[in-house]
């Protein structure tokens, strides 16, 4: 189905190529998730091979997440508007796979951390654009499409742990990362499928429609129809007649109004007011267009005058833009302009979005819980292979949960913020009862519960921002939220690992994560109230 009122006429919405875009986004998230699962499943092996502590080894995840956040906001604010989602994804896919090759050849933990950090930059460059582009291709099924896209992480959680374990046993660490590099190179293929929404041009479709609407009698066209068809096709030189006083006065009035509306600060100099024999001369460009030629219609004469005026206005606009750009380049620092473009002050004017950012800081701990669940299972009494099995079960449940929550969000029964808040409260309660999960059977139950409630926050993050800030600001707010969330997750990773290393248990860490998730849920539930308070204050002013 195509919608004539969409930004680009002819662009598929909720159908056709929209689902190809969704599949490409799903593939990118799947490959990103597989890379993350490699670090999670092989965490203890990496610590043993490089003879480093858990805290030092966790720096791989911390730096990767930290640089991911920086890269995501730069990508959305600067790179995407200039080169588009497709080129960014293809280029990032090459770097992504190359870093895995570097990880396989790393002689020590320092080099390994460096390659993981560079890989984080490539991941951040595509993380937000591949999910943000779905907002232009989906309307009624937007939440479902975004949930399917982000469920690539769940599928990687299902498929990656047993595959990585098998590769580790057969080829060791180096062979495992080389194999992953070959798989990750498929991100370039997925990127080629991301057709930019701007490629659908409204003007071309509408021009064909206008040309087809010109009436034809039999197989011949009147000279007037042929001239109008020529004008619409762009290969025309509009002839204009010698005009009488009424037509000249009307053209002059239209031209004068058009110029003064566009520039009320002195463009009157472009109009001459000399009158002779009841006529008024117009702009020099208009006089050039109004050459003495055979009369076709009054419509063409008016169009010729207006187009000449628009040409004069365009030239004046270009001159003013050049002058303003020269002045700005002399007075403003390039770095300050970039910072202003990235951290747009308008994004922070909404109180609800500020509260959402604050709630993101403790809410990001659910990423830590999902990342370290195999290690948590080992500390709780399971073997390493059982920990990989628990992670697979968690991923299966997470996949189903994300799709169901996407369908629920599309029904509009509950707002996305309410769905995420409920899931975080439930997950926080599960963390408070971690002392009951001490063997493989009970840890399977824990994996099911974590998979059920850990996914909605990530899959419904774009719909939550659409609810709070709208479509126009969604991509930039999403990148800012990713920055805050990833910085929070990156800082939590070594800090909580240090707590585990000093206590020898994940009990205190899980208590903290549960409290953090519940506090984040309270902040999400308060966002509608904050929005009403701000609207009330604006109404009073």
JSON list of N, CA and C in Angstrom, two decimals, residues 307-374:
[
{"chain": "A", "resi": 307, "resn": "UNK", "atom": "N", "xyz": [7.74, 32.92, -12.61]},
{"chain": "A", "resi": 307, "resn": "UNK", "atom": "CA", "xyz": [8.98, 32.14, -12.66]},
{"chain": "A", "resi": 307, "resn": "UNK", "atom": "C", "xyz": [10.20, 33.05, -12.74]},
{"chain": "A", "resi": 308, "resn": "UNK", "atom": "N", "xyz": [10.08, 34.14, -13.48]},
{"chain": "A", "resi": 308, "resn": "UNK", "atom": "CA", "xyz": [11.20, 35.07, -13.53]},
{"chain": "A", "resi": 308, "resn": "UNK", "atom": "C", "xyz": [11.46, 35.69, -12.17]},
{"chain": "A", "resi": 309, "resn": "UNK", "atom": "N", "xyz": [10.37, 36.01, -11.46]},
{"chain": "A", "resi": 309, "resn": "UNK", "atom": "CA", "xyz": [10.55, 36.55, -10.11]},
{"chain": "A", "resi": 309, "resn": "UNK", "atom": "C", "xyz": [11.19, 35.53, -9.19]},
{"chain": "A", "resi": 310, "resn": "UNK", "atom": "N", "xyz": [10.76, 34.24, -9.31]},
{"chain": "A", "resi": 310, "resn": "UNK", "atom": "CA", "xyz": [11.34, 33.20, -8.48]},
{"chain": "A", "resi": 310, "resn": "UNK", "atom": "C", "xyz": [12.83, 33.03, -8.78]},
{"chain": "A", "resi": 311, "resn": "UNK", "atom": "N", "xyz": [13.21, 33.20, -10.05]},
{"chain": "A", "resi": 311, "resn": "UNK", "atom": "CA", "xyz": [14.63, 33.10, -10.39]},
{"chain": "A", "resi": 311, "resn": "UNK", "atom": "C", "xyz": [15.43, 34.21, -9.72]},
{"chain": "A", "resi": 312, "resn": "UNK", "atom": "N", "xyz": [14.87, 35.43, -9.73]},
{"chain": "A", "resi": 312, "resn": "UNK", "atom": "CA", "xyz": [15.55, 36.54, -9.07]},
{"chain": "A", "resi": 312, "resn": "UNK", "atom": "C", "xyz": [15.66, 36.30, -7.57]},
{"chain": "A", "resi": 313, "resn": "UNK", "atom": "N", "xyz": [14.58, 35.75, -6.99]},
{"chain": "A", "resi": 313, "resn": "UNK", "atom": "CA", "xyz": [14.60, 35.47, -5.55]},
{"chain": "A", "resi": 313, "resn": "UNK", "atom": "C", "xyz": [15.64, 34.41, -5.22]},
{"chain": "A", "resi": 314, "resn": "UNK", "atom": "N", "xyz": [15.71, 33.34, -6.07]},
{"chain": "A", "resi": 314, "resn": "UNK", "atom": "CA", "xyz": [16.68, 32.28, -5.82]},
{"chain": "A", "resi": 314, "resn": "UNK", "atom": "C", "xyz": [18.11, 32.82, -5.86]},
{"chain": "A", "resi": 315, "resn": "UNK", "atom": "N", "xyz": [18.38, 33.71, -6.84]},
{"chain": "A", "resi": 315, "resn": "UNK", "atom": "CA", "xyz": [19.72, 34.28, -6.92]},
{"chain": "A", "resi": 315, "resn": "UNK", "atom": "C", "xyz": [20.05, 35.13, -5.69]},
{"chain": "A", "resi": 316, "resn": "UNK", "atom": "N", "xyz": [19.03, 35.89, -5.25]},
{"chain": "A", "resi": 316, "resn": "UNK", "atom": "CA", "xyz": [19.26, 36.72, -4.06]},
{"chain": "A", "resi": 316, "resn": "UNK", "atom": "C", "xyz": [19.45, 35.86, -2.82]},
{"chain": "A", "resi": 317, "resn": "UNK", "atom": "N", "xyz": [18.65, 34.78, -2.73]},
{"chain": "A", "resi": 317, "resn": "UNK", "atom": "CA", "xyz": [18.80, 33.87, -1.59]},
{"chain": "A", "resi": 317, "resn": "UNK", "atom": "C", "xyz": [20.19, 33.26, -1.57]},
{"chain": "A", "resi": 318, "resn": "UNK", "atom": "N", "xyz": [20.68, 32.84, -2.73]},
{"chain": "A", "resi": 318, "resn": "UNK", "atom": "CA", "xyz": [22.01, 32.24, -2.77]},
{"chain": "A", "resi": 318, "resn": "UNK", "atom": "C", "xyz": [23.08, 33.22, -2.32]},
{"chain": "A", "resi": 319, "resn": "UNK", "atom": "N", "xyz": [22.93, 34.48, -2.77]},
{"chain": "A", "resi": 319, "resn": "UNK", "atom": "CA", "xyz": [23.90, 35.49, -2.35]},
{"chain": "A", "resi": 319, "resn": "UNK", "atom": "C", "xyz": [23.88, 35.69, -0.84]},
{"chain": "A", "resi": 320, "resn": "UNK", "atom": "N", "xyz": [22.66, 35.76, -0.27]},
{"chain": "A", "resi": 320, "resn": "UNK", "atom": "CA", "xyz": [22.56, 35.97, 1.17]},
{"chain": "A", "resi": 320, "resn": "UNK", "atom": "C", "xyz": [23.07, 34.77, 1.95]},
{"chain": "A", "resi": 321, "resn": "UNK", "atom": "N", "xyz": [22.78, 33.55, 1.43]},
{"chain": "A", "resi": 321, "resn": "UNK", "atom": "CA", "xyz": [23.26, 32.35, 2.12]},
{"chain": "A", "resi": 321, "resn": "UNK", "atom": "C", "xyz": [24.78, 32.30, 2.10]},
{"chain": "A", "resi": 322, "resn": "UNK", "atom": "N", "xyz": [25.37, 32.65, 0.94]},
{"chain": "A", "resi": 322, "resn": "UNK", "atom": "CA", "xyz": [26.84, 32.66, 0.87]},
{"chain": "A", "resi": 322, "resn": "UNK", "atom": "C", "xyz": [27.45, 33.66, 1.85]},
{"chain": "A", "resi": 323, "resn": "UNK", "atom": "N", "xyz": [26.83, 34.84, 1.92]},
{"chain": "A", "resi": 323, "resn": "UNK", "atom": "CA", "xyz": [27.35, 35.84, 2.85]},
{"chain": "A", "resi": 323, "resn": "UNK", "atom": "C", "xyz": [27.23, 35.39, 4.29]},
{"chain": "A", "resi": 324, "resn": "UNK", "atom": "N", "xyz": [26.06, 34.78, 4.62]},
{"chain": "A", "resi": 324, "resn": "UNK", "atom": "CA", "xyz": [25.87, 34.32, 6.00]},
{"chain": "A", "resi": 324, "resn": "UNK", "atom": "C", "xyz": [26.81, 33.19, 6.35]},
{"chain": "A", "resi": 325, "resn": "UNK", "atom": "N", "xyz": [27.07, 32.28, 5.37]},
{"chain": "A", "resi": 325, "resn": "UNK", "atom": "CA", "xyz": [27.99, 31.19, 5.64]},
{"chain": "A", "resi": 325, "resn": "UNK", "atom": "C", "xyz": [29.41, 31.71, 5.83]},
{"chain": "A", "resi": 326, "resn": "UNK", "atom": "N", "xyz": [29.81, 32.70, 5.02]},
{"chain": "A", "resi": 326, "resn": "UNK", "atom": "CA", "xyz": [31.15, 33.27, 5.19]},
{"chain": "A", "resi": 326, "resn": "UNK", "atom": "C", "xyz": [31.29, 33.93, 6.54]},
{"chain": "A", "resi": 327, "resn": "UNK", "atom": "N", "xyz": [30.25, 34.66, 6.95]},
{"chain": "A", "resi": 327, "resn": "UNK", "atom": "CA", "xyz": [30.30, 35.32, 8.26]},
{"chain": "A", "resi": 327, "resn": "UNK", "atom": "C", "xyz": [30.35, 34.31, 9.39]},
{"chain": "A", "resi": 328, "resn": "UNK", "atom": "N", "xyz": [29.53, 33.25, 9.25]},
{"chain": "A", "resi": 328, "resn": "UNK", "atom": "CA", "xyz": [29.48, 32.24, 10.31]},
{"chain": "A", "resi": 328, "resn": "UNK", "atom": "C", "xyz": [30.80, 31.49, 10.42]},
{"chain": "A", "resi": 329, "resn": "UNK", "atom": "N", "xyz": [31.43, 31.20, 9.26]},
{"chain": "A", "resi": 329, "resn": "UNK", "atom": "CA", "xyz": [32.70, 30.48, 9.30]},
{"chain": "A", "resi": 329, "resn": "UNK", "atom": "C", "xyz": [33.80, 31.31, 9.95]},
{"chain": "A", "resi": 330, "resn": "UNK", "atom": "N", "xyz": [33.66, 32.62, 9.89]},
{"chain": "A", "resi": 330, "resn": "UNK", "atom": "CA", "xyz": [34.68, 33.47, 10.50]},
{"chain": "A", "resi": 330, "resn": "UNK", "atom": "C", "xyz": [34.46, 33.64, 12.00]},
{"chain": "A", "resi": 331, "resn": "UNK", "atom": "N", "xyz": [33.19, 33.58, 12.43]},
{"chain": "A", "resi": 331, "resn": "UNK", "atom": "CA", "xyz": [32.89, 33.89, 13.83]},
{"chain": "A", "resi": 331, "resn": "UNK", "atom": "C", "xyz": [32.74, 32.67, 14.72]},
{"chain": "A", "resi": 332, "resn": "UNK", "atom": "N", "xyz": [32.38, 31.56, 14.14]},
{"chain": "A", "resi": 332, "resn": "UNK", "atom": "CA", "xyz": [32.12, 30.36, 14.94]},
{"chain": "A", "resi": 332, "resn": "UNK", "atom": "C", "xyz": [33.21, 29.31, 14.72]},
{"chain": "A", "resi": 333, "resn": "UNK", "atom": "N", "xyz": [33.50, 28.61, 15.75]},
{"chain": "A", "resi": 333, "resn": "UNK", "atom": "CA", "xyz": [34.46, 27.51, 15.68]},
{"chain": "A", "resi": 333, "resn": "UNK", "atom": "C", "xyz": [33.78, 26.28, 15.10]},
{"chain": "A", "resi": 334, "resn": "UNK", "atom": "N", "xyz": [34.52, 25.54, 14.29]},
{"chain": "A", "resi": 334, "resn": "UNK", "atom": "CA", "xyz": [33.96, 24.34, 13.66]},
{"chain": "A", "resi": 334, "resn": "UNK", "atom": "C", "xyz": [33.53, 23.32, 14.72]},
{"chain": "A", "resi": 335, "resn": "UNK", "atom": "N", "xyz": [34.32, 23.16, 15.75]},
{"chain": "A", "resi": 335, "resn": "UNK", "atom": "CA", "xyz": [33.98, 22.18, 16.80]},
{"chain": "A", "resi": 335, "resn": "UNK", "atom": "C", "xyz": [32.70, 22.57, 17.52]},
{"chain": "A", "resi": 336, "resn": "UNK", "atom": "N", "xyz": [32.52, 23.88, 17.75]},
{"chain": "A", "resi": 336, "resn": "UNK", "atom": "CA", "xyz": [31.31, 24.32, 18.43]},
{"chain": "A", "resi": 336, "resn": "UNK", "atom": "C", "xyz": [30.08, 24.08, 17.58]},
{"chain": "A", "resi": 337, "resn": "UNK", "atom": "N", "xyz": [30.21, 24.27, 16.27]},
{"chain": "A", "resi": 337, "resn": "UNK", "atom": "CA", "xyz": [29.08, 24.01, 15.38]},
{"chain": "A", "resi": 337, "resn": "UNK", "atom": "C", "xyz": [28.71, 22.53, 15.39]},
{"chain": "A", "resi": 338, "resn": "UNK", "atom": "N", "xyz": [29.74, 21.67, 15.39]},
{"chain": "A", "resi": 338, "resn": "UNK", "atom": "CA", "xyz": [29.47, 20.24, 15.43]},
{"chain": "A", "resi": 338, "resn": "UNK", "atom": "C", "xyz": [28.78, 19.84, 16.73]},
{"chain": "A", "resi": 339, "resn": "UNK", "atom": "N", "xyz": [29.25, 20.39, 17.85]},
{"chain": "A", "resi": 339, "resn": "UNK", "atom": "CA", "xyz": [28.62, 20.07, 19.13]},
{"chain": "A", "resi": 339, "resn": "UNK", "atom": "C", "xyz": [27.19, 20.56, 19.18]},
{"chain": "A", "resi": 340, "resn": "UNK", "atom": "N", "xyz": [26.94, 21.73, 18.60]},
{"chain": "A", "resi": 340, "resn": "UNK", "atom": "CA", "xyz": [25.58, 22.26, 18.60]},
{"chain": "A", "resi": 340, "resn": "UNK", "atom": "C", "xyz": [24.68, 21.41, 17.73]},
{"chain": "A", "resi": 341, "resn": "UNK", "atom": "N", "xyz": [25.24, 20.87, 16.63]},
{"chain": "A", "resi": 341, "resn": "UNK", "atom": "CA", "xyz": [24.45, 20.01, 15.76]},
{"chain": "A", "resi": 341, "resn": "UNK", "atom": "C", "xyz": [24.16, 18.67, 16.42]},
{"chain": "A", "resi": 342, "resn": "UNK", "atom": "N", "xyz": [25.14, 18.16, 17.16]},
{"chain": "A", "resi": 342, "resn": "UNK", "atom": "CA", "xyz": [24.94, 16.86, 17.81]},
{"chain": "A", "resi": 342, "resn": "UNK", "atom": "C", "xyz": [24.02, 16.99, 19.01]},
{"chain": "A", "resi": 343, "resn": "UNK", "atom": "N", "xyz": [24.34, 17.94, 19.92]},
{"chain": "A", "resi": 343, "resn": "UNK", "atom": "CA", "xyz": [23.54, 18.14, 21.11]},
{"chain": "A", "resi": 343, "resn": "UNK", "atom": "C", "xyz": [22.64, 19.35, 20.90]},
{"chain": "A", "resi": 344, "resn": "UNK", "atom": "N", "xyz": [21.61, 19.15, 20.10]},
{"chain": "A", "resi": 344, "resn": "UNK", "atom": "CA", "xyz": [20.68, 20.23, 19.78]},
{"chain": "A", "resi": 344, "resn": "UNK", "atom": "C", "xyz": [19.92, 20.64, 21.04]},
{"chain": "A", "resi": 345, "resn": "UNK", "atom": "N", "xyz": [19.99, 21.93, 21.45]},
{"chain": "A", "resi": 345, "resn": "UNK", "atom": "CA", "xyz": [19.30, 22.34, 22.68]},
{"chain": "A", "resi": 345, "resn": "UNK", "atom": "C", "xyz": [17.80, 22.11, 22.64]},
{"chain": "A", "resi": 346, "resn": "UNK", "atom": "N", "xyz": [17.21, 22.09, 21.43]},
{"chain": "A", "resi": 346, "resn": "UNK", "atom": "CA", "xyz": [15.77, 21.89, 21.34]},
{"chain": "A", "resi": 346, "resn": "UNK", "atom": "C", "xyz": [15.35, 20.52, 21.85]},
{"chain": "A", "resi": 347, "resn": "UNK", "atom": "N", "xyz": [16.27, 19.56, 21.81]},
{"chain": "A", "resi": 347, "resn": "UNK", "atom": "CA", "xyz": [15.92, 18.21, 22.28]},
{"chain": "A", "resi": 347, "resn": "UNK", "atom": "C", "xyz": [15.71, 18.16, 23.78]},
{"chain": "A", "resi": 348, "resn": "UNK", "atom": "N", "xyz": [16.27, 19.12, 24.50]},
{"chain": "A", "resi": 348, "resn": "UNK", "atom": "CA", "xyz": [16.20, 19.09, 25.96]},
{"chain": "A", "resi": 348, "resn": "UNK", "atom": "C", "xyz": [15.11, 20.02, 26.51]},
{"chain": "A", "resi": 349, "resn": "UNK", "atom": "N", "xyz": [14.26, 20.54, 25.63]},
{"chain": "A", "resi": 349, "resn": "UNK", "atom": "CA", "xyz": [13.21, 21.44, 26.09]},
{"chain": "A", "resi": 349, "resn": "UNK", "atom": "C", "xyz": [12.02, 20.69, 26.68]},
{"chain": "A", "resi": 350, "resn": "UNK", "atom": "N", "xyz": [11.87, 19.42, 26.35]},
{"chain": "A", "resi": 350, "resn": "UNK", "atom": "CA", "xyz": [10.75, 18.63, 26.87]},
{"chain": "A", "resi": 350, "resn": "UNK", "atom": "C", "xyz": [11.14, 17.97, 28.19]},
{"chain": "A", "resi": 351, "resn": "UNK", "atom": "N", "xyz": [10.38, 18.27, 29.22]},
{"chain": "A", "resi": 351, "resn": "UNK", "atom": "CA", "xyz": [10.66, 17.71, 30.54]},
{"chain": "A", "resi": 351, "resn": "UNK", "atom": "C", "xyz": [10.54, 16.19, 30.54]},
{"chain": "A", "resi": 352, "resn": "UNK", "atom": "N", "xyz": [9.58, 15.67, 29.79]},
{"chain": "A", "resi": 352, "resn": "UNK", "atom": "CA", "xyz": [9.38, 14.21, 29.77]},
{"chain": "A", "resi": 352, "resn": "UNK", "atom": "C", "xyz": [10.61, 13.50, 29.20]},
{"chain": "A", "resi": 353, "resn": "UNK", "atom": "N", "xyz": [11.24, 14.10, 28.19]},
{"chain": "A", "resi": 353, "resn": "UNK", "atom": "CA", "xyz": [12.44, 13.47, 27.62]},
{"chain": "A", "resi": 353, "resn": "UNK", "atom": "C", "xyz": [13.60, 13.52, 28.60]},
{"chain": "A", "resi": 354, "resn": "UNK", "atom": "N", "xyz": [13.72, 14.61, 29.35]},
{"chain": "A", "resi": 354, "resn": "UNK", "atom": "CA", "xyz": [14.77, 14.68, 30.37]},
{"chain": "A", "resi": 354, "resn": "UNK", "atom": "C", "xyz": [14.56, 13.61, 31.44]},
{"chain": "A", "resi": 355, "resn": "UNK", "atom": "N", "xyz": [13.30, 13.43, 31.86]},
{"chain": "A", "resi": 355, "resn": "UNK", "atom": "CA", "xyz": [13.01, 12.37, 32.84]},
{"chain": "A", "resi": 355, "resn": "UNK", "atom": "C", "xyz": [13.29, 11.00, 32.25]},
{"chain": "A", "resi": 356, "resn": "UNK", "atom": "N", "xyz": [13.01, 10.84, 30.96]},
{"chain": "A", "resi": 356, "resn": "UNK", "atom": "CA", "xyz": [13.28, 9.57, 30.29]},
{"chain": "A", "resi": 356, "resn": "UNK", "atom": "C", "xyz": [14.78, 9.27, 30.28]},
{"chain": "A", "resi": 357, "resn": "UNK", "atom": "N", "xyz": [15.60, 10.29, 30.04]},
{"chain": "A", "resi": 357, "resn": "UNK", "atom": "CA", "xyz": [17.05, 10.10, 30.06]},
{"chain": "A", "resi": 357, "resn": "UNK", "atom": "C", "xyz": [17.52, 9.71, 31.46]},
{"chain": "A", "resi": 358, "resn": "UNK", "atom": "N", "xyz": [16.95, 10.34, 32.48]},
{"chain": "A", "resi": 358, "resn": "UNK", "atom": "CA", "xyz": [17.32, 9.98, 33.86]},
{"chain": "A", "resi": 358, "resn": "UNK", "atom": "C", "xyz": [16.93, 8.54, 34.17]},
{"chain": "A", "resi": 359, "resn": "UNK", "atom": "N", "xyz": [15.76, 8.12, 33.69]},
{"chain": "A", "resi": 359, "resn": "UNK", "atom": "CA", "xyz": [15.32, 6.74, 33.93]},
{"chain": "A", "resi": 359, "resn": "UNK", "atom": "C", "xyz": [16.16, 5.74, 33.14]},
{"chain": "A", "resi": 360, "resn": "UNK", "atom": "N", "xyz": [16.81, 6.20, 32.08]},
{"chain": "A", "resi": 360, "resn": "UNK", "atom": "CA", "xyz": [17.66, 5.30, 31.28]},
{"chain": "A", "resi": 360, "resn": "UNK", "atom": "C", "xyz": [18.91, 4.89, 32.03]},
{"chain": "A", "resi": 361, "resn": "UNK", "atom": "N", "xyz": [19.40, 5.74, 32.92]},
{"chain": "A", "resi": 361, "resn": "UNK", "atom": "CA", "xyz": [20.65, 5.44, 33.64]},
{"chain": "A", "resi": 361, "resn": "UNK", "atom": "C", "xyz": [20.52, 4.16, 34.47]},
{"chain": "A", "resi": 362, "resn": "UNK", "atom": "N", "xyz": [19.52, 4.04, 35.36]},
{"chain": "A", "resi": 362, "resn": "UNK", "atom": "CA", "xyz": [19.38, 2.75, 36.07]},
{"chain": "A", "resi": 362, "resn": "UNK", "atom": "C", "xyz": [18.77, 1.66, 35.20]},
{"chain": "A", "resi": 363, "resn": "UNK", "atom": "N", "xyz": [17.96, 2.05, 34.19]},
{"chain": "A", "resi": 363, "resn": "UNK", "atom": "CA", "xyz": [17.33, 1.04, 33.34]},
{"chain": "A", "resi": 363, "resn": "UNK", "atom": "C", "xyz": [18.30, 0.28, 32.48]},
{"chain": "A", "resi": 364, "resn": "UNK", "atom": "N", "xyz": [19.48, 0.87, 32.21]},
{"chain": "A", "resi": 364, "resn": "UNK", "atom": "CA", "xyz": [20.48, 0.20, 31.37]},
{"chain": "A", "resi": 364, "resn": "UNK", "atom": "C", "xyz": [21.09, -1.02, 32.04]},
{"chain": "A", "resi": 365, "resn": "UNK", "atom": "N", "xyz": [20.83, -1.22, 33.33]},
{"chain": "A", "resi": 365, "resn": "UNK", "atom": "CA", "xyz": [21.38, -2.40, 34.00]},
{"chain": "A", "resi": 365, "resn": "UNK", "atom": "C", "xyz": [20.79, -3.70, 33.47]},
{"chain": "A", "resi": 366, "resn": "UNK", "atom": "N", "xyz": [19.65, -3.63, 32.77]},
{"chain": "A", "resi": 366, "resn": "UNK", "atom": "CA", "xyz": [19.12, -4.87, 32.20]},
{"chain": "A", "resi": 366, "resn": "UNK", "atom": "C", "xyz": [20.05, -5.41, 31.10]},
{"chain": "A", "resi": 367, "resn": "UNK", "atom": "N", "xyz": [20.82, -4.52, 30.44]},
{"chain": "A", "resi": 367, "resn": "UNK", "atom": "CA", "xyz": [21.83, -4.98, 29.48]},
{"chain": "A", "resi": 367, "resn": "UNK", "atom": "C", "xyz": [22.93, -5.78, 30.19]},
{"chain": "A", "resi": 368, "resn": "UNK", "atom": "N", "xyz": [23.32, -5.32, 31.36]},
{"chain": "A", "resi": 368, "resn": "UNK", "atom": "CA", "xyz": [24.33, -6.05, 32.14]},
{"chain": "A", "resi": 368, "resn": "UNK", "atom": "C", "xyz": [23.81, -7.44, 32.50]},
{"chain": "A", "resi": 369, "resn": "UNK", "atom": "N", "xyz": [22.55, -7.49, 32.92]},
{"chain": "A", "resi": 369, "resn": "UNK", "atom": "CA", "xyz": [21.98, -8.78, 33.31]},
{"chain": "A", "resi": 369, "resn": "UNK", "atom": "C", "xyz": [21.95, -9.76, 32.15]},
{"chain": "A", "resi": 370, "resn": "UNK", "atom": "N", "xyz": [21.57, -9.26, 30.98]},
{"chain": "A", "resi": 370, "resn": "UNK", "atom": "CA", "xyz": [21.49, -10.13, 29.80]},
{"chain": "A", "resi": 370, "resn": "UNK", "atom": "C", "xyz": [22.88, -10.53, 29.32]},
{"chain": "A", "resi": 371, "resn": "UNK", "atom": "N", "xyz": [23.85, -9.62, 29.44]},
{"chain": "A", "resi": 371, "resn": "UNK", "atom": "CA", "xyz": [25.20, -9.89, 28.94]},
{"chain": "A", "resi": 371, "resn": "UNK", "atom": "C", "xyz": [25.91, -10.95, 29.77]},
{"chain": "A", "resi": 372, "resn": "UNK", "atom": "N", "xyz": [25.69, -10.93, 31.09]},
{"chain": "A", "resi": 372, "resn": "UNK", "atom": "CA", "xyz": [26.47, -11.78, 31.98]},
{"chain": "A", "resi": 372, "resn": "UNK", "atom": "C", "xyz": [25.68, -12.98, 32.51]},
{"chain": "A", "resi": 373, "resn": "UNK", "atom": "N", "xyz": [24.55, -13.30, 31.91]},
{"chain": "A", "resi": 373, "resn": "UNK", "atom": "CA", "xyz": [23.76, -14.39, 32.47]},
{"chain": "A", "resi": 373, "resn": "UNK", "atom": "C", "xyz": [24.49, -15.74, 32.41]},
{"chain": "A", "resi": 374, "resn": "UNK", "atom": "N", "xyz": [25.33, -16.06, 31.40]},
{"chain": "A", "resi": 374, "resn": "UNK", "atom": "CA", "xyz": [26.07, -17.33, 31.47]},
{"chain": "A", "resi": 374, "resn": "UNK", "atom": "C", "xyz": [27.05, -17.36, 32.64]}
]
